[in-house]
PDB file of C-alpha atoms and ligand atoms in Angstrom:
ATOM      1  CA  MET A   1      33.811 -53.515  86.114  1.00  0.00           C
ATOM      2  CA  PRO A   2      31.108 -55.411  84.220  1.00  0.00           C
ATOM      3  CA  ASN A   3      31.494 -58.995  83.073  1.00  0.00           C
ATOM      4  CA  LEU A   4      30.348 -60.871  80.048  1.00  0.00           C
ATOM      5  CA  LEU A   5      29.076 -64.189  81.485  1.00  0.00           C
ATOM      6  CA  ALA A   6      27.772 -67.244  79.710  1.00  0.00           C
ATOM      7  CA  VAL A   7      25.668 -70.300  80.442  1.00  0.00           C
ATOM      8  CA  SER A   8      23.638 -72.818  78.415  1.00  0.00           C
ATOM      9  CA  ASP A   9      21.558 -75.937  78.538  1.00  0.00           C
ATOM     10  CA  LEU A  10      19.548 -74.904  81.577  1.00  0.00           C
ATOM     11  CA  HIS A  11      16.869 -77.470  80.765  1.00  0.00           C
ATOM     12  CA  VAL A  12      14.570 -75.901  83.264  1.00  0.00           C
ATOM     13  CA  GLY A  13      12.019 -78.674  82.793  1.00  0.00           C
ATOM     14  CA  TYR A  14      14.170 -80.551  85.311  1.00  0.00           C
ATOM     15  CA  ALA A  15      13.212 -79.264  88.733  1.00  0.00           C
ATOM     16  CA  ASP A  16      16.629 -80.038  90.145  1.00  0.00           C
ATOM     17  CA  ASN A  17      18.136 -77.428  87.796  1.00  0.00           C
ATOM     18  CA  ALA A  18      16.132 -74.643  89.550  1.00  0.00           C
ATOM     19  CA  PRO A  19      18.744 -73.818  92.210  1.00  0.00           C
ATOM     20  CA  PHE A  20      21.454 -73.379  89.584  1.00  0.00           C
ATOM     21  CA  VAL A  21      19.203 -71.006  87.602  1.00  0.00           C
ATOM     22  CA  GLU A  22      18.310 -69.163  90.837  1.00  0.00           C
ATOM     23  CA  ASP A  23      22.074 -68.527  91.362  1.00  0.00           C
ATOM     24  CA  ILE A  24      22.714 -67.049  87.954  1.00  0.00           C
ATOM     25  CA  ARG A  25      23.276 -63.492  89.118  1.00  0.00           C
ATOM     26  CA  PRO A  26      25.430 -60.534  88.107  1.00  0.00           C
ATOM     27  CA  ARG A  27      28.801 -60.351  89.795  1.00  0.00           C
ATOM     28  CA  SER A  28      28.991 -56.601  89.063  1.00  0.00           C
ATOM     29  CA  ALA A  29      26.667 -53.882  88.013  1.00  0.00           C
ATOM     30  CA  GLY A  30      26.199 -53.853  84.236  1.00  0.00           C
ATOM     31  CA  ASP A  31      26.999 -57.513  83.646  1.00  0.00           C
ATOM     32  CA  TRP A  32      25.834 -59.154  80.396  1.00  0.00           C
ATOM     33  CA  LEU A  33      24.701 -62.746  80.108  1.00  0.00           C
ATOM     34  CA  ILE A  34      24.894 -65.053  77.155  1.00  0.00           C
ATOM     35  CA  VAL A  35      22.423 -67.947  77.108  1.00  0.00           C
ATOM     36  CA  ALA A  36      23.537 -70.398  74.507  1.00  0.00           C
ATOM     37  CA  GLY A  37      20.388 -72.450  73.987  1.00  0.00           C
ATOM     38  CA  ASP A  38      18.465 -75.447  75.376  1.00  0.00           C
ATOM     39  CA  VAL A  39      16.741 -73.293  78.021  1.00  0.00           C
ATOM     40  CA  ALA A  40      13.731 -75.685  77.971  1.00  0.00           C
ATOM     41  CA  ASP A  41      11.480 -77.700  75.643  1.00  0.00           C
ATOM     42  CA  ARG A  42       8.303 -75.743  76.350  1.00  0.00           C
ATOM     43  CA  PHE A  43       7.704 -72.293  74.902  1.00  0.00           C
ATOM     44  CA  ASP A  44       6.272 -70.910  78.170  1.00  0.00           C
ATOM     45  CA  GLN A  45       9.190 -72.163  80.228  1.00  0.00           C
ATOM     46  CA  ILE A  46      11.706 -70.687  77.768  1.00  0.00           C
ATOM     47  CA  VAL A  47      10.097 -67.230  77.867  1.00  0.00           C
ATOM     48  CA  ALA A  48       9.579 -67.228  81.658  1.00  0.00           C
ATOM     49  CA  THR A  49      13.171 -68.226  82.324  1.00  0.00           C
ATOM     50  CA  MET A  50      14.513 -65.686  79.954  1.00  0.00           C
ATOM     51  CA  ARG A  51      12.339 -62.976  81.524  1.00  0.00           C
ATOM     52  CA  THR A  52      13.762 -63.839  84.895  1.00  0.00           C
ATOM     53  CA  LEU A  53      17.339 -63.611  83.633  1.00  0.00           C
ATOM     54  CA  ARG A  54      16.578 -60.429  81.637  1.00  0.00           C
ATOM     55  CA  ASP A  55      15.399 -58.809  84.835  1.00  0.00           C
ATOM     56  CA  ARG A  56      18.741 -59.503  86.486  1.00  0.00           C
ATOM     57  CA  PHE A  57      21.183 -58.533  83.831  1.00  0.00           C
ATOM     58  CA  ASP A  58      21.995 -55.411  81.883  1.00  0.00           C
ATOM     59  CA  THR A  59      21.893 -57.240  78.542  1.00  0.00           C
ATOM     60  CA  VAL A  60      20.927 -60.814  77.742  1.00  0.00           C
ATOM     61  CA  VAL A  61      21.959 -62.470  74.480  1.00  0.00           C
ATOM     62  CA  TRP A  62      20.244 -65.719  73.386  1.00  0.00           C
ATOM     63  CA  VAL A  63      20.603 -68.334  70.729  1.00  0.00           C
ATOM     64  CA  PRO A  64      18.317 -71.292  70.229  1.00  0.00           C
ATOM     65  CA  GLY A  65      19.302 -74.792  71.059  1.00  0.00           C
ATOM     66  CA  ASN A  66      17.772 -77.822  69.432  1.00  0.00           C
ATOM     67  CA  HIS A  67      15.346 -78.225  72.342  1.00  0.00           C
ATOM     68  CA  GLU A  68      13.823 -74.800  71.826  1.00  0.00           C
ATOM     69  CA  LEU A  69      12.970 -75.962  68.221  1.00  0.00           C
ATOM     70  CA  TRP A  70      11.236 -79.194  69.141  1.00  0.00           C
ATOM     71  CA  THR A  71       7.548 -79.429  68.463  1.00  0.00           C
ATOM     72  CA  LEU A  72       6.300 -81.715  71.226  1.00  0.00           C
ATOM     73  CA  PRO A  73       3.121 -83.724  70.807  1.00  0.00           C
ATOM     74  CA  GLY A  74       0.218 -81.575  72.148  1.00  0.00           C
ATOM     75  CA  ASP A  75       2.327 -78.424  71.862  1.00  0.00           C
ATOM     76  CA  PRO A  76      -0.197 -75.553  72.277  1.00  0.00           C
ATOM     77  CA  LEU A  77       1.462 -73.467  69.614  1.00  0.00           C
ATOM     78  CA  GLY A  78       1.685 -76.283  67.093  1.00  0.00           C
ATOM     79  CA  LEU A  79       4.386 -74.387  65.180  1.00  0.00           C
ATOM     80  CA  ARG A  80       7.196 -76.151  63.403  1.00  0.00           C
ATOM     81  CA  GLY A  81      10.663 -75.195  62.203  1.00  0.00           C
ATOM     82  CA  VAL A  82      11.218 -71.623  61.031  1.00  0.00           C
ATOM     83  CA  ALA A  83       7.717 -70.514  62.221  1.00  0.00           C
ATOM     84  CA  ARG A  84       8.478 -71.769  65.760  1.00  0.00           C
ATOM     85  CA  TYR A  85      11.897 -70.142  65.750  1.00  0.00           C
ATOM     86  CA  LEU A  86      10.504 -66.779  64.644  1.00  0.00           C
ATOM     87  CA  ARG A  87       7.733 -66.912  67.202  1.00  0.00           C
ATOM     88  CA  LEU A  88      10.395 -67.440  69.909  1.00  0.00           C
ATOM     89  CA  VAL A  89      12.445 -64.554  68.538  1.00  0.00           C
ATOM     90  CA  ARG A  90       9.415 -62.266  68.702  1.00  0.00           C
ATOM     91  CA  ALA A  91       8.580 -63.280  72.261  1.00  0.00           C
ATOM     92  CA  LEU A  92      12.147 -62.860  73.484  1.00  0.00           C
ATOM     93  CA  ARG A  93      12.584 -59.485  71.717  1.00  0.00           C
ATOM     94  CA  ASP A  94       9.420 -58.316  73.336  1.00  0.00           C
ATOM     95  CA  ILE A  95      11.073 -58.812  76.762  1.00  0.00           C
ATOM     96  CA  GLY A  96      14.317 -57.148  75.657  1.00  0.00           C
ATOM     97  CA  VAL A  97      16.434 -60.164  74.908  1.00  0.00           C
ATOM     98  CA  THR A  98      18.901 -59.928  71.949  1.00  0.00           C
ATOM     99  CA  THR A  99      18.440 -62.720  69.478  1.00  0.00           C
ATOM    100  CA  PRO A 100      20.306 -63.920  66.305  1.00  0.00           C
ATOM    101  CA  GLU A 101      17.903 -61.760  64.301  1.00  0.00           C
ATOM    102  CA  ASP A 102      18.935 -58.540  65.992  1.00  0.00           C
ATOM    103  CA  ALA A 103      21.737 -56.133  65.363  1.00  0.00           C
ATOM    104  CA  TYR A 104      24.915 -57.399  66.992  1.00  0.00           C
ATOM    105  CA  ARG A 105      25.657 -55.737  70.301  1.00  0.00           C
ATOM    106  CA  VAL A 106      29.160 -54.340  71.054  1.00  0.00           C
ATOM    107  CA  TRP A 107      30.688 -55.125  74.409  1.00  0.00           C
ATOM    108  CA  ASP A 108      32.509 -52.006  75.504  1.00  0.00           C
ATOM    109  CA  GLY A 109      33.710 -53.327  78.915  1.00  0.00           C
ATOM    110  CA  GLU A 110      37.124 -54.844  79.784  1.00  0.00           C
ATOM    111  CA  HIS A 111      38.838 -56.174  76.615  1.00  0.00           C
ATOM    112  CA  GLY A 112      36.313 -54.311  74.441  1.00  0.00           C
ATOM    113  CA  PRO A 113      35.146 -53.221  72.038  1.00  0.00           C
ATOM    114  CA  VAL A 114      34.117 -56.717  70.944  1.00  0.00           C
ATOM    115  CA  VAL A 115      31.107 -57.605  68.739  1.00  0.00           C
ATOM    116  CA  VAL A 116      28.974 -60.207  70.474  1.00  0.00           C
ATOM    117  CA  ALA A 117      27.471 -62.234  67.701  1.00  0.00           C
ATOM    118  CA  PRO A 118      24.621 -64.716  68.547  1.00  0.00           C
ATOM    119  CA  LEU A 119      24.551 -67.282  65.740  1.00  0.00           C
ATOM    120  CA  PHE A 120      21.886 -69.807  64.826  1.00  0.00           C
ATOM    121  CA  LEU A 121      23.488 -72.322  62.500  1.00  0.00           C
ATOM    122  CA  LEU A 122      22.078 -75.786  63.286  1.00  0.00           C
ATOM    123  CA  TYR A 123      23.959 -78.837  61.978  1.00  0.00           C
ATOM    124  CA  ASP A 124      24.207 -80.742  58.666  1.00  0.00           C
ATOM    125  CA  TYR A 125      25.502 -84.201  59.388  1.00  0.00           C
ATOM    126  CA  THR A 126      29.050 -83.398  58.213  1.00  0.00           C
ATOM    127  CA  PHE A 127      30.576 -84.303  61.597  1.00  0.00           C
ATOM    128  CA  ARG A 128      30.345 -87.947  60.645  1.00  0.00           C
ATOM    129  CA  PRO A 129      32.726 -90.826  61.297  1.00  0.00           C
ATOM    130  CA  ALA A 130      35.505 -91.095  58.735  1.00  0.00           C
ATOM    131  CA  GLU A 131      34.496 -94.546  57.748  1.00  0.00           C
ATOM    132  CA  THR A 132      30.970 -93.417  56.706  1.00  0.00           C
ATOM    133  CA  ARG A 133      30.469 -91.912  53.283  1.00  0.00           C
ATOM    134  CA  SER A 134      27.006 -90.385  53.525  1.00  0.00           C
ATOM    135  CA  LYS A 135      24.457 -89.071  55.992  1.00  0.00           C
ATOM    136  CA  SER A 136      22.428 -92.326  55.664  1.00  0.00           C
ATOM    137  CA  ASP A 137      25.536 -94.422  56.381  1.00  0.00           C
ATOM    138  CA  ALA A 138      26.232 -92.314  59.445  1.00  0.00           C
ATOM    139  CA  LEU A 139      22.678 -92.446  60.670  1.00  0.00           C
ATOM    140  CA  ALA A 140      22.681 -96.256  60.413  1.00  0.00           C
ATOM    141  CA  VAL A 141      25.876 -96.355  62.451  1.00  0.00           C
ATOM    142  CA  ALA A 142      24.402 -94.020  65.043  1.00  0.00           C
ATOM    143  CA  GLU A 143      21.209 -96.020  65.258  1.00  0.00           C
ATOM    144  CA  ALA A 144      23.237 -99.235  65.734  1.00  0.00           C
ATOM    145  CA  ALA A 145      25.057 -97.502  68.600  1.00  0.00           C
ATOM    146  CA  GLY A 146      21.692 -96.552  70.112  1.00  0.00           C
ATOM    147  CA  VAL A 147      22.355 -92.793  69.957  1.00  0.00           C
ATOM    148  CA  LEU A 148      19.772 -91.563  67.345  1.00  0.00           C
ATOM    149  CA  CYS A 149      19.031 -87.951  68.359  1.00  0.00           C
ATOM    150  CA  THR A 150      15.475 -87.132  69.289  1.00  0.00           C
ATOM    151  CA  ASP A 151      15.737 -84.182  66.789  1.00  0.00           C
ATOM    152  CA  GLU A 152      15.045 -86.735  64.094  1.00  0.00           C
ATOM    153  CA  VAL A 153      11.483 -86.933  65.404  1.00  0.00           C
ATOM    154  CA  LEU A 154      10.851 -83.557  67.000  1.00  0.00           C
ATOM    155  CA  LEU A 155      12.938 -80.916  65.267  1.00  0.00           C
ATOM    156  CA  HIS A 156      11.109 -80.136  62.016  1.00  0.00           C
ATOM    157  CA  PRO A 157      12.829 -78.033  59.403  1.00  0.00           C
ATOM    158  CA  ASP A 158       9.662 -76.622  57.742  1.00  0.00           C
ATOM    159  CA  PRO A 159       9.515 -74.980  55.197  1.00  0.00           C
ATOM    160  CA  TYR A 160      12.916 -76.404  54.314  1.00  0.00           C
ATOM    161  CA  PRO A 161      12.899 -80.034  53.188  1.00  0.00           C
ATOM    162  CA  THR A 162      15.661 -81.088  55.580  1.00  0.00           C
ATOM    163  CA  ARG A 163      17.582 -79.925  58.668  1.00  0.00           C
ATOM    164  CA  GLU A 164      20.707 -79.679  56.577  1.00  0.00           C
ATOM    165  CA  ALA A 165      18.960 -77.376  54.029  1.00  0.00           C
ATOM    166  CA  TRP A 166      17.903 -75.185  56.962  1.00  0.00           C
ATOM    167  CA  CYS A 167      21.476 -75.199  58.208  1.00  0.00           C
ATOM    168  CA  ALA A 168      22.792 -74.256  54.744  1.00  0.00           C
ATOM    169  CA  ALA A 169      20.441 -71.268  54.618  1.00  0.00           C
ATOM    170  CA  ARG A 170      21.480 -70.171  58.125  1.00  0.00           C
ATOM    171  CA  LEU A 171      25.188 -70.430  57.132  1.00  0.00           C
ATOM    172  CA  GLU A 172      24.750 -68.280  54.062  1.00  0.00           C
ATOM    173  CA  HIS A 173      22.713 -65.645  55.982  1.00  0.00           C
ATOM    174  CA  THR A 174      25.084 -65.570  58.900  1.00  0.00           C
ATOM    175  CA  ARG A 175      28.291 -65.548  56.790  1.00  0.00           C
ATOM    176  CA  ALA A 176      27.029 -62.418  55.017  1.00  0.00           C
ATOM    177  CA  ARG A 177      26.438 -60.648  58.282  1.00  0.00           C
ATOM    178  CA  LEU A 178      29.858 -61.556  59.699  1.00  0.00           C
ATOM    179  CA  ASP A 179      31.563 -60.597  56.395  1.00  0.00           C
ATOM    180  CA  ALA A 180      29.983 -57.194  56.733  1.00  0.00           C
ATOM    181  CA  LEU A 181      31.676 -56.428  60.014  1.00  0.00           C
ATOM    182  CA  PRO A 182      34.651 -54.025  59.964  1.00  0.00           C
ATOM    183  CA  ALA A 183      37.798 -55.869  58.999  1.00  0.00           C
ATOM    184  CA  ASP A 184      39.306 -55.211  62.378  1.00  0.00           C
ATOM    185  CA  ALA A 185      36.314 -56.025  64.530  1.00  0.00           C
ATOM    186  CA  ARG A 186      36.968 -58.647  67.172  1.00  0.00           C
ATOM    187  CA  THR A 187      34.107 -60.935  68.076  1.00  0.00           C
ATOM    188  CA  VAL A 188      32.629 -63.298  70.556  1.00  0.00           C
ATOM    189  CA  LEU A 189      30.892 -66.027  68.515  1.00  0.00           C
ATOM    190  CA  VAL A 190      27.973 -67.657  70.276  1.00  0.00           C
ATOM    191  CA  ASN A 191      26.280 -70.741  68.873  1.00  0.00           C
ATOM    192  CA  HIS A 192      24.447 -73.652  70.576  1.00  0.00           C
ATOM    193  CA  PHE A 193      26.597 -76.128  68.637  1.00  0.00           C
ATOM    194  CA  PRO A 194      30.368 -76.105  68.592  1.00  0.00           C
ATOM    195  CA  LEU A 195      31.902 -74.310  65.612  1.00  0.00           C
ATOM    196  CA  VAL A 196      34.691 -76.800  65.297  1.00  0.00           C
ATOM    197  CA  ARG A 197      34.751 -80.528  65.595  1.00  0.00           C
ATOM    198  CA  GLU A 198      37.374 -80.972  68.413  1.00  0.00           C
ATOM    199  CA  PRO A 199      34.921 -80.779  71.309  1.00  0.00           C
ATOM    200  CA  THR A 200      32.835 -83.620  69.858  1.00  0.00           C
ATOM    201  CA  ARG A 201      35.825 -85.934  70.279  1.00  0.00           C
ATOM    202  CA  ARG A 202      34.992 -85.911  74.016  1.00  0.00           C
ATOM    203  CA  LEU A 203      31.538 -87.357  73.473  1.00  0.00           C
ATOM    204  CA  ARG A 204      31.011 -90.728  75.083  1.00  0.00           C
ATOM    205  CA  TYR A 205      29.308 -91.828  71.813  1.00  0.00           C
ATOM    206  CA  PRO A 206      31.189 -90.040  69.069  1.00  0.00           C
ATOM    207  CA  GLU A 207      28.481 -91.089  66.620  1.00  0.00           C
ATOM    208  CA  PHE A 208      26.277 -88.332  68.187  1.00  0.00           C
ATOM    209  CA  ALA A 209      28.591 -85.722  66.596  1.00  0.00           C
ATOM    210  CA  LEU A 210      26.234 -85.857  63.562  1.00  0.00           C
ATOM    211  CA  TRP A 211      23.849 -83.562  65.445  1.00  0.00           C
ATOM    212  CA  CYS A 212      26.565 -81.291  66.825  1.00  0.00           C
ATOM    213  CA  GLY A 213      27.590 -78.792  64.140  1.00  0.00           C
ATOM    214  CA  THR A 214      28.939 -78.412  60.637  1.00  0.00           C
ATOM    215  CA  GLU A 215      32.338 -78.575  58.948  1.00  0.00           C
ATOM    216  CA  HIS A 216      31.453 -75.294  57.242  1.00  0.00           C
ATOM    217  CA  THR A 217      32.251 -73.214  60.356  1.00  0.00           C
ATOM    218  CA  VAL A 218      35.628 -74.700  61.320  1.00  0.00           C
ATOM    219  CA  ASP A 219      37.549 -71.655  60.097  1.00  0.00           C
ATOM    220  CA  TRP A 220      35.063 -69.118  61.457  1.00  0.00           C
ATOM    221  CA  PRO A 221      36.741 -68.465  64.866  1.00  0.00           C
ATOM    222  CA  VAL A 222      39.931 -67.376  63.121  1.00  0.00           C
ATOM    223  CA  ARG A 223      38.344 -65.749  60.109  1.00  0.00           C
ATOM    224  CA  TYR A 224      36.027 -63.637  62.207  1.00  0.00           C
ATOM    225  CA  ARG A 225      38.726 -62.704  64.758  1.00  0.00           C
ATOM    226  CA  ALA A 226      37.048 -64.382  67.758  1.00  0.00           C
ATOM    227  CA  GLU A 227      38.262 -63.418  71.215  1.00  0.00           C
ATOM    228  CA  ALA A 228      36.256 -66.358  72.347  1.00  0.00           C
ATOM    229  CA  VAL A 229      33.676 -68.929  71.147  1.00  0.00           C
ATOM    230  CA  VAL A 230      30.750 -69.842  73.427  1.00  0.00           C
ATOM    231  CA  TYR A 231      28.680 -73.004  72.846  1.00  0.00           C
ATOM    232  CA  GLY A 232      26.729 -75.728  74.640  1.00  0.00           C
ATOM    233  CA  HIS A 233      24.812 -78.779  73.571  1.00  0.00           C
ATOM    234  CA  LEU A 234      27.397 -81.463  74.370  1.00  0.00           C
ATOM    235  CA  HIS A 235      26.849 -81.173  78.169  1.00  0.00           C
ATOM    236  CA  ILE A 236      30.598 -81.384  78.630  1.00  0.00           C
ATOM    237  CA  PRO A 237      31.448 -78.061  80.278  1.00  0.00           C
ATOM    238  CA  VAL A 238      35.071 -77.295  79.568  1.00  0.00           C
ATOM    239  CA  THR A 239      37.230 -74.602  78.058  1.00  0.00           C
ATOM    240  CA  ALA A 240      39.817 -75.485  75.399  1.00  0.00           C
ATOM    241  CA  ARG A 241      42.119 -73.247  73.341  1.00  0.00           C
ATOM    242  CA  ILE A 242      42.025 -74.045  69.691  1.00  0.00           C
ATOM    243  CA  ASP A 243      44.234 -71.911  67.411  1.00  0.00           C
ATOM    244  CA  GLY A 244      44.868 -69.829  70.487  1.00  0.00           C
ATOM    245  CA  ILE A 245      41.160 -69.016  70.883  1.00  0.00           C
ATOM    246  CA  PRO A 246      39.260 -70.149  73.965  1.00  0.00           C
ATOM    247  CA  HIS A 247      36.208 -72.240  73.180  1.00  0.00           C
ATOM    248  CA  HIS A 248      33.921 -72.327  76.238  1.00  0.00           C
ATOM    249  CA  GLU A 249      31.331 -74.999  76.580  1.00  0.00           C
ATOM    250  CA  VAL A 250      29.005 -73.499  79.166  1.00  0.00           C
ATOM    251  CA  SER A 251      26.340 -76.229  79.722  1.00  0.00           C
ATOM    252  CA  LEU A 252      24.430 -77.016  82.851  1.00  0.00           C
ATOM    253  CA  GLY A 253      22.845 -80.117  81.355  1.00  0.00           C
ATOM    254  CA  TYR A 254      20.741 -82.812  83.056  1.00  0.00           C
ATOM    255  CA  PRO A 255      20.946 -83.543  86.816  1.00  0.00           C
ATOM    256  CA  HIS A 256      21.944 -87.151  86.283  1.00  0.00           C
ATOM    257  CA  GLU A 257      25.022 -86.005  84.375  1.00  0.00           C
ATOM    258  CA  TRP A 258      26.552 -83.893  87.149  1.00  0.00           C
ATOM    259  CA  ASP A 259      27.784 -86.715  89.301  1.00  0.00           C
ATOM    260  CA  ALA A 260      28.650 -89.162  86.463  1.00  0.00           C
ATOM    261  CA  PRO A 261      32.216 -90.530  86.471  1.00  0.00           C
ATOM    262  CA  GLY A 262      34.563 -87.845  85.106  1.00  0.00           C
ATOM    263  CA  ALA A 263      31.895 -85.176  85.051  1.00  0.00           C
ATOM    264  CA  LEU A 264      33.216 -81.605  85.053  1.00  0.00           C
ATOM    265  CA  PRO A 265      31.877 -78.999  87.419  1.00  0.00           C
ATOM    266  CA  ARG A 266      28.923 -76.971  86.264  1.00  0.00           C
ATOM    267  CA  ARG A 267      29.572 -73.204  86.225  1.00  0.00           C
ATOM    268  CA  VAL A 268      28.728 -69.841  84.781  1.00  0.00           C
ATOM    269  CA  VAL A 269      31.751 -68.820  82.690  1.00  0.00           C
ATOM    270  CA  ARG A 270      33.211 -65.325  82.579  1.00  0.00           C
ATOM    271  CA  VAL A 271      34.016 -64.804  78.910  1.00  0.00           C
ATOM    272  CA  LEU A 272      35.287 -61.247  79.214  1.00  0.00           C
ATOM    273  CA  GLY A 273      35.564 -58.898  82.101  1.00  0.00           C
ATOM    274  CA  ASP A 274      37.500 -58.095  85.168  1.00  0.00           C
ATOM    275  CA  GLY A 275      40.139 -60.884  85.461  1.00  0.00           C
ATOM    276  CA  GLY A 276      38.619 -62.746  82.492  1.00  0.00           C
ATOM    277  CA  GLY A 277      39.218 -62.421  78.826  1.00  0.00           C
ATOM    278  CA  ALA A 278      41.090 -64.261  76.248  1.00  0.00           C
TER     279      ALA A 278
HETATM  280 FE1  FE2 B 301      21.208 -79.569  76.090  1.00  0.00          FE
HETATM  281 FE1  FE2 B 302      21.265 -79.134  72.657  1.00  0.00          FE
END
């Protein structure tokens, strides 16, 4: 029986991650693979890696991470924000990868039918410490803790004025699509950032949660009848049940993180399938 597998944060710019990527293989004929963002920083590496995975799996579903959206100095495309995102969507569609801009695919394997919904929602600085009253307060606290996210320099929101404005637009667009699903449709919700705040409590520096999601999605797993939620970004690969729904963080992350004290094993997660499922 086919499986619905998931992985994220392959960061293939790190050569030591190559053996892990090489081992991402179907376990059965017809397996699907979810890739939940942060494949690489460079456009060419993102597309090449996704092509490799697309060639191995029946269906590959992708959402962008923050790293896909960075515009690095000297980037040959020179595209920022929405333009960069849409160029990526086009390139990945061309090789047969399902993106957040495509019709949602329906998993008809074990535990199906389930709508697999790749979401691109970004973050809006609402996951901030309770003692801070505004984004600027929270940014000052994060900066003092030495955890200012590189997105502040490299992830441009153009043509939106801010990343939170881009996030708000993505939330509105995505909510409309999910609201249009049949009232009994079960889902697998895929987003680079966690949909609820609980996973960010495990961060070594909780101030970093600012760049990790939005309070506006905390009721989405229940509201949209999720069989499972798949996310990455935190580089803390763990499955936790929240409101009875498994939330799978499926990150590979950076090589130096694998052997850090308390590090959890890196793995490809079976979200649905033979022996898997919610
Ligand atoms: Fe990452
Ligand atoms: Fe990330």
